[in-house]
Short mmCIF file of C-alpha atoms and ligand atoms in Angstrom, two decimals:
data_model
loop_
_atom_site.label_atom_id
_atom_site.label_comp_id
_atom_site.label_asym_id
_atom_site.label_seq_id
_atom_site.Cartn_x
_atom_site.Cartn_y
_atom_site.Cartn_z
CA MET A 11 0.00 -0.04 0.04
CA VAL A 12 1.39 3.47 -0.69
CA ALA A 13 1.75 5.46 2.33
CA SER A 14 -0.60 8.26 3.14
CA PHE A 15 -0.35 8.74 6.91
CA ILE A 16 3.10 9.20 7.94
CA SER A 17 4.43 9.67 11.34
CA ILE A 18 7.69 11.10 12.47
CA GLU A 19 9.24 10.02 15.70
CA GLY A 20 12.33 10.22 17.45
CA GLY A 21 13.89 11.97 20.80
CA GLU A 22 14.39 15.36 21.64
CA GLY A 23 16.33 17.45 18.93
CA ALA A 24 16.65 14.63 16.44
CA GLY A 25 15.67 17.03 13.37
CA LYS A 26 12.02 16.00 13.20
CA SER A 27 10.66 19.40 12.59
CA THR A 28 13.25 20.40 10.45
CA SER A 29 12.88 17.43 8.15
CA ILE A 30 9.09 17.43 8.06
CA GLU A 31 9.33 20.72 5.79
CA TYR A 32 11.42 18.59 3.47
CA ILE A 33 9.16 15.98 3.09
CA LYS A 34 6.22 18.10 2.61
CA ARG A 35 7.98 20.01 -0.15
CA LYS A 36 9.06 16.66 -1.69
CA LEU A 37 5.21 15.45 -1.78
CA GLN A 38 4.05 18.71 -2.89
CA ALA A 39 6.52 18.78 -5.81
CA ALA A 40 5.11 15.39 -6.78
CA GLY A 41 1.59 16.61 -6.92
CA ILE A 42 0.51 15.14 -3.59
CA GLU A 43 -1.79 17.30 -1.32
CA CYS A 44 -0.77 16.77 2.19
CA ILE A 45 -1.24 18.53 5.65
CA VAL A 46 1.50 18.70 8.45
CA THR A 47 0.56 18.27 11.89
CA ARG A 48 1.69 17.45 15.25
CA GLU A 49 1.05 15.72 18.70
CA PRO A 50 0.14 16.44 21.13
CA GLY A 51 -1.72 19.20 19.29
CA GLY A 52 -2.92 19.65 15.82
CA THR A 53 -6.37 21.38 16.90
CA PRO A 54 -6.93 24.43 18.94
CA MET A 55 -8.37 22.40 21.75
CA ALA A 56 -5.43 19.73 21.43
CA GLU A 57 -2.80 22.40 21.34
CA ASP A 58 -4.49 23.99 24.65
CA ILE A 59 -3.80 20.43 26.21
CA ARG A 60 -0.18 20.62 24.72
CA GLN A 61 0.32 23.63 27.02
CA LEU A 62 -1.01 22.02 29.97
CA LEU A 63 1.29 18.93 29.47
CA LEU A 64 4.63 20.91 28.75
CA GLN A 65 4.46 23.84 31.06
CA HIS A 66 6.38 23.65 34.27
CA ARG A 67 4.52 23.14 37.47
CA ASP A 68 5.06 22.95 41.30
CA GLU A 69 2.72 19.91 41.73
CA THR A 70 3.66 16.65 40.71
CA VAL A 71 2.19 15.49 37.53
CA ASP A 72 0.97 11.83 37.84
CA PRO A 73 1.97 9.70 34.92
CA TYR A 74 -1.45 8.38 34.12
CA THR A 75 -2.68 12.03 34.00
CA GLU A 76 0.17 12.74 31.52
CA LEU A 77 -0.95 9.62 29.44
CA LEU A 78 -4.50 10.10 29.54
CA LEU A 79 -4.25 13.84 28.47
CA MET A 80 -2.03 12.67 25.57
CA PHE A 81 -4.71 10.56 24.64
CA ALA A 82 -7.49 13.10 25.00
CA ALA A 83 -5.37 15.43 22.55
CA ARG A 84 -5.09 12.46 20.16
CA ARG A 85 -8.60 11.62 20.11
CA GLN A 86 -9.42 15.34 19.26
CA HIS A 87 -6.94 15.29 16.61
CA VAL A 88 -7.76 12.06 15.10
CA GLU A 89 -11.33 13.12 14.63
CA ASN A 90 -11.16 16.72 13.76
CA VAL A 91 -7.89 16.88 11.41
CA ILE A 92 -6.49 13.22 10.58
CA ARG A 93 -9.66 11.20 9.52
CA PRO A 94 -11.10 14.10 7.69
CA ALA A 95 -7.82 14.83 5.64
CA LEU A 96 -7.33 11.04 4.97
CA ALA A 97 -11.09 10.94 3.93
CA VAL A 98 -10.61 13.66 1.06
CA GLY A 99 -7.51 11.90 -0.12
CA LYS A 100 -4.81 14.07 1.74
CA TRP A 101 -1.57 12.60 2.84
CA VAL A 102 -0.90 13.20 6.74
CA ILE A 103 2.55 13.80 7.93
CA CYS A 104 2.30 13.67 11.74
CA ASP A 105 5.10 14.94 13.96
CA ARG A 106 4.83 12.32 16.63
CA PHE A 107 1.73 9.94 17.08
CA THR A 108 0.76 6.85 19.52
CA ASP A 109 4.39 5.43 19.41
CA ALA A 110 5.47 8.48 21.40
CA SER A 111 3.12 7.47 24.21
CA PHE A 112 4.69 3.71 23.97
CA ALA A 113 8.22 5.24 24.20
CA TYR A 114 7.48 8.24 26.57
CA GLN A 115 4.91 7.11 29.00
CA GLY A 116 5.31 3.11 28.34
CA PHE A 117 9.21 2.82 28.41
CA GLY A 118 10.20 6.45 29.87
CA ARG A 119 7.68 6.29 32.70
CA GLY A 120 7.20 2.75 33.04
CA LEU A 121 3.36 2.62 32.69
CA ASN A 122 1.54 -0.43 31.52
CA THR A 123 1.87 -1.18 28.05
CA ASP A 124 -1.28 -3.23 27.99
CA PHE A 125 -3.07 -0.31 29.15
CA ILE A 126 -1.67 1.93 26.46
CA THR A 127 -2.62 -0.54 23.86
CA ASN A 128 -6.27 -0.58 25.11
CA LEU A 129 -6.31 3.02 24.91
CA LYS A 130 -4.90 3.08 21.32
CA HIS A 131 -7.73 0.96 20.33
CA TRP A 132 -10.20 2.88 22.05
CA VAL A 133 -9.07 6.23 20.64
CA HIS A 134 -8.13 5.48 16.97
CA GLY A 135 -9.47 1.96 16.40
CA ASP A 136 -7.73 0.50 13.24
CA LEU A 137 -6.18 4.10 12.22
CA ASN A 138 -2.65 3.75 12.33
CA PRO A 139 0.45 5.18 10.38
CA ASP A 140 1.31 3.18 7.15
CA MET A 141 4.91 4.45 7.55
CA THR A 142 7.04 5.68 10.61
CA LEU A 143 10.19 7.38 10.30
CA LEU A 144 12.31 7.12 13.45
CA PHE A 145 14.83 9.99 13.87
CA ASP A 146 17.57 8.09 15.89
CA VAL A 147 20.51 9.91 17.48
CA ASP A 148 22.57 10.03 20.63
CA ILE A 149 20.77 11.59 23.42
CA ALA A 150 23.67 13.98 24.17
CA VAL A 151 23.59 15.08 20.59
CA GLY A 152 19.87 15.65 20.45
CA MET A 153 19.96 17.47 23.79
CA ALA A 154 22.52 19.79 22.56
CA ARG A 155 20.77 20.59 19.70
CA ALA A 156 17.34 21.21 21.42
CA GLY A 157 19.00 23.30 24.14
CA LYS A 158 20.51 25.63 21.33
CA ARG A 159 16.81 26.01 19.87
CA SER A 160 14.88 27.00 23.08
CA ASP A 161 14.42 26.41 26.91
CA PHE A 162 13.59 23.09 28.36
CA ASP A 163 10.04 22.40 28.67
CA ARG A 164 8.56 19.93 31.45
CA ILE A 165 9.12 16.73 29.83
CA GLU A 166 12.53 17.91 28.29
CA LYS A 167 13.76 18.46 31.82
CA GLU A 168 13.72 14.87 32.80
CA GLU A 169 16.99 12.72 33.52
CA ILE A 170 19.24 11.40 30.82
CA SER A 171 18.17 7.67 31.70
CA PHE A 172 14.59 8.71 31.31
CA PHE A 173 15.53 9.68 27.44
CA GLU A 174 17.70 6.39 27.18
CA ARG A 175 14.70 4.14 28.12
CA VAL A 176 12.60 6.45 25.45
CA ARG A 177 15.17 5.68 22.96
CA HIS A 178 15.28 2.07 23.93
CA GLY A 179 11.38 2.07 23.40
CA TYR A 180 11.44 3.32 20.06
CA LEU A 181 14.02 0.99 18.82
CA SER A 182 12.00 -1.89 20.22
CA GLN A 183 9.02 -0.87 18.50
CA ALA A 184 10.86 -0.43 15.27
CA GLU A 185 12.41 -3.88 15.65
CA ALA A 186 8.81 -5.28 16.27
CA GLU A 187 7.23 -3.81 13.30
CA PRO A 188 9.99 -3.30 10.41
CA GLN A 189 7.40 -3.42 7.64
CA ARG A 190 6.23 0.08 9.08
CA TYR A 191 9.28 1.58 10.59
CA ARG A 192 12.18 3.18 8.68
CA ILE A 193 15.15 4.35 10.77
CA VAL A 194 16.78 7.48 9.98
CA ASP A 195 20.33 8.10 11.09
CA ALA A 196 19.59 11.59 12.67
CA ALA A 197 23.17 12.09 13.59
CA ALA A 198 23.78 12.83 10.07
CA SER A 199 24.22 16.51 8.61
CA ILE A 200 20.88 17.97 7.31
CA ALA A 201 21.95 17.02 3.91
CA GLY A 202 22.77 13.50 4.79
CA VAL A 203 19.46 13.20 6.53
CA GLU A 204 17.47 14.33 3.42
CA ALA A 205 19.36 11.72 1.44
CA GLN A 206 18.04 9.34 3.80
CA LEU A 207 14.53 10.39 3.24
CA ASP A 208 14.89 10.53 -0.34
CA ARG A 209 15.66 6.77 -0.19
CA TYR A 210 12.55 5.96 1.98
CA ILE A 211 10.11 8.35 0.21
CA ASP A 212 11.15 7.98 -3.74
CA PRO A 213 10.05 4.53 -4.08
CA LEU A 214 6.46 5.47 -2.63
CA LEU A 215 6.45 8.22 -5.25
CA ILE A 216 7.31 5.69 -8.06
CA GLN A 217 4.60 3.22 -6.82
CA LEU A 218 2.09 6.05 -6.78
CA THR A 219 3.06 6.90 -10.25
CA ASN A 220 2.91 3.51 -11.36
CA SER A 221 -0.55 2.99 -9.89
CA GLY A 222 -1.84 5.82 -11.69
CA SER A 223 -3.34 7.37 -8.51
N1 Z5A B 10 5.17 13.21 24.04
C1 Z5A B 10 4.58 12.20 25.06
O1 Z5A B 10 5.37 12.14 25.96
N2 Z5A B 10 3.75 11.34 24.67
C2 Z5A B 10 3.19 11.36 23.53
O2 Z5A B 10 2.25 10.52 23.26
C3 Z5A B 10 3.54 12.50 22.51
C4 Z5A B 10 4.43 13.30 22.91
C5 Z5A B 10 2.86 12.40 21.50
C6 Z5A B 10 6.51 17.30 22.65
O3 Z5A B 10 6.93 16.94 21.53
C7 Z5A B 10 7.08 16.37 23.93
O4 Z5A B 10 5.55 15.78 24.13
C8 Z5A B 10 7.99 15.68 23.73
C9 Z5A B 10 7.37 14.17 23.58
C10 Z5A B 10 6.32 14.18 24.40
N3 Z5A B 10 8.90 15.74 24.93
N4 Z5A B 10 9.76 15.96 25.32
N5 Z5A B 10 10.97 15.94 25.78
P1 Z5A B 10 7.58 17.72 20.24
O5 Z5A B 10 7.67 16.94 19.31
O6 Z5A B 10 7.00 19.19 20.22
O7 Z5A B 10 9.13 18.05 21.07
P2 Z5A B 10 10.58 17.73 20.84
O8 Z5A B 10 10.88 16.31 20.53
O9 Z5A B 10 11.29 18.19 22.22
O10 Z5A B 10 10.96 18.38 19.38
P3 Z5A B 10 12.15 19.07 19.20
O11 Z5A B 10 13.10 19.26 20.38
O12 Z5A B 10 11.71 20.32 18.26
O13 Z5A B 10 12.90 18.23 18.20
P4 Z5A B 10 13.08 18.04 16.62
O14 Z5A B 10 11.73 18.60 16.09
O15 Z5A B 10 13.36 16.56 16.44
O16 Z5A B 10 14.20 18.83 16.40
P5 Z5A B 10 14.26 20.10 15.26
O17 Z5A B 10 13.43 21.27 16.10
O18 Z5A B 10 14.05 19.90 13.97
O19 Z5A B 10 15.90 20.32 15.47
C11 Z5A B 10 16.41 21.00 16.66
C12 Z5A B 10 17.65 21.82 16.36
O20 Z5A B 10 18.57 20.90 15.74
C13 Z5A B 10 17.32 23.00 15.40
O21 Z5A B 10 18.15 24.11 15.58
C14 Z5A B 10 17.71 22.51 13.98
O22 Z5A B 10 18.22 23.38 13.18
C15 Z5A B 10 18.91 21.45 14.53
N6 Z5A B 10 19.05 20.35 13.58
C16 Z5A B 10 17.94 19.56 13.02
N7 Z5A B 10 18.62 18.58 12.49
C17 Z5A B 10 19.70 18.79 12.33
C18 Z5A B 10 21.19 17.90 11.94
N8 Z5A B 10 20.88 16.96 11.10
N9 Z5A B 10 22.24 18.47 12.12
C19 Z5A B 10 22.44 19.41 12.92
N10 Z5A B 10 21.56 20.17 13.39
C20 Z5A B 10 20.25 19.94 13.10
#
């Protein structure tokens, strides 16, 4: 199947936002209508939930509260943005999706992954990305890049061991679903990353041309 729902995953400062613009330009140049969106967020209400999630707080944030808010934002996003776009034939490029909940709340915070799987089925049923690009980079390199870009938010302030577990969580998911995942060596230069993206996306464009759609 030619991909129409592409998610972009990876750790802090891996270069996801930078590369999304490149992917969008590439698809548009091939005549594909696409939208770029992100999680948590993507609708006005879900962006409000994002603020709630990322702002610094004096009170302890319970990990299940964090998880449930991620999925509340996701439901709003799926119903109001992702499904309607796919329904009219647009491609969706999404900066993070449910795999991030497994990586951050499951592996990072240690929450029960069966519970996350149940939420996933309940919130978006059989809707899943057709292709997931995992931007993998050493934690120290990603953090240094993210630190140059802006101040750290609440989650970015976690300790290094948390981000090591998140990275392991992503790589485990990629290993479990090799048909969906494509790993990008995000330590490469921006041009080097773009060359890897070409290798993953060009075959889709050729497939699309051959199928005449
Ligand atoms: N989260 C969660 O816990 N559970 C969930 O279910 C979901 C999310 C959906 C918000 O995500 C937080 O929510 C995130 C996970 C959690 N928390 N943390 N921590 P986000 O995607 O908005 O935040 P982020 O991952 O921190 O994004 P980021 O730091 O902006 O990373 P990025 O988009 O991958 O990087 P970038 O902005 O494209 O690049 C960062 C800088 O590096 C920038 O100055 C670039 O110019 C530079 N850059 C980019 N690529 C390169 C290369 N190749 N070489 C050199 N420099 C580069």
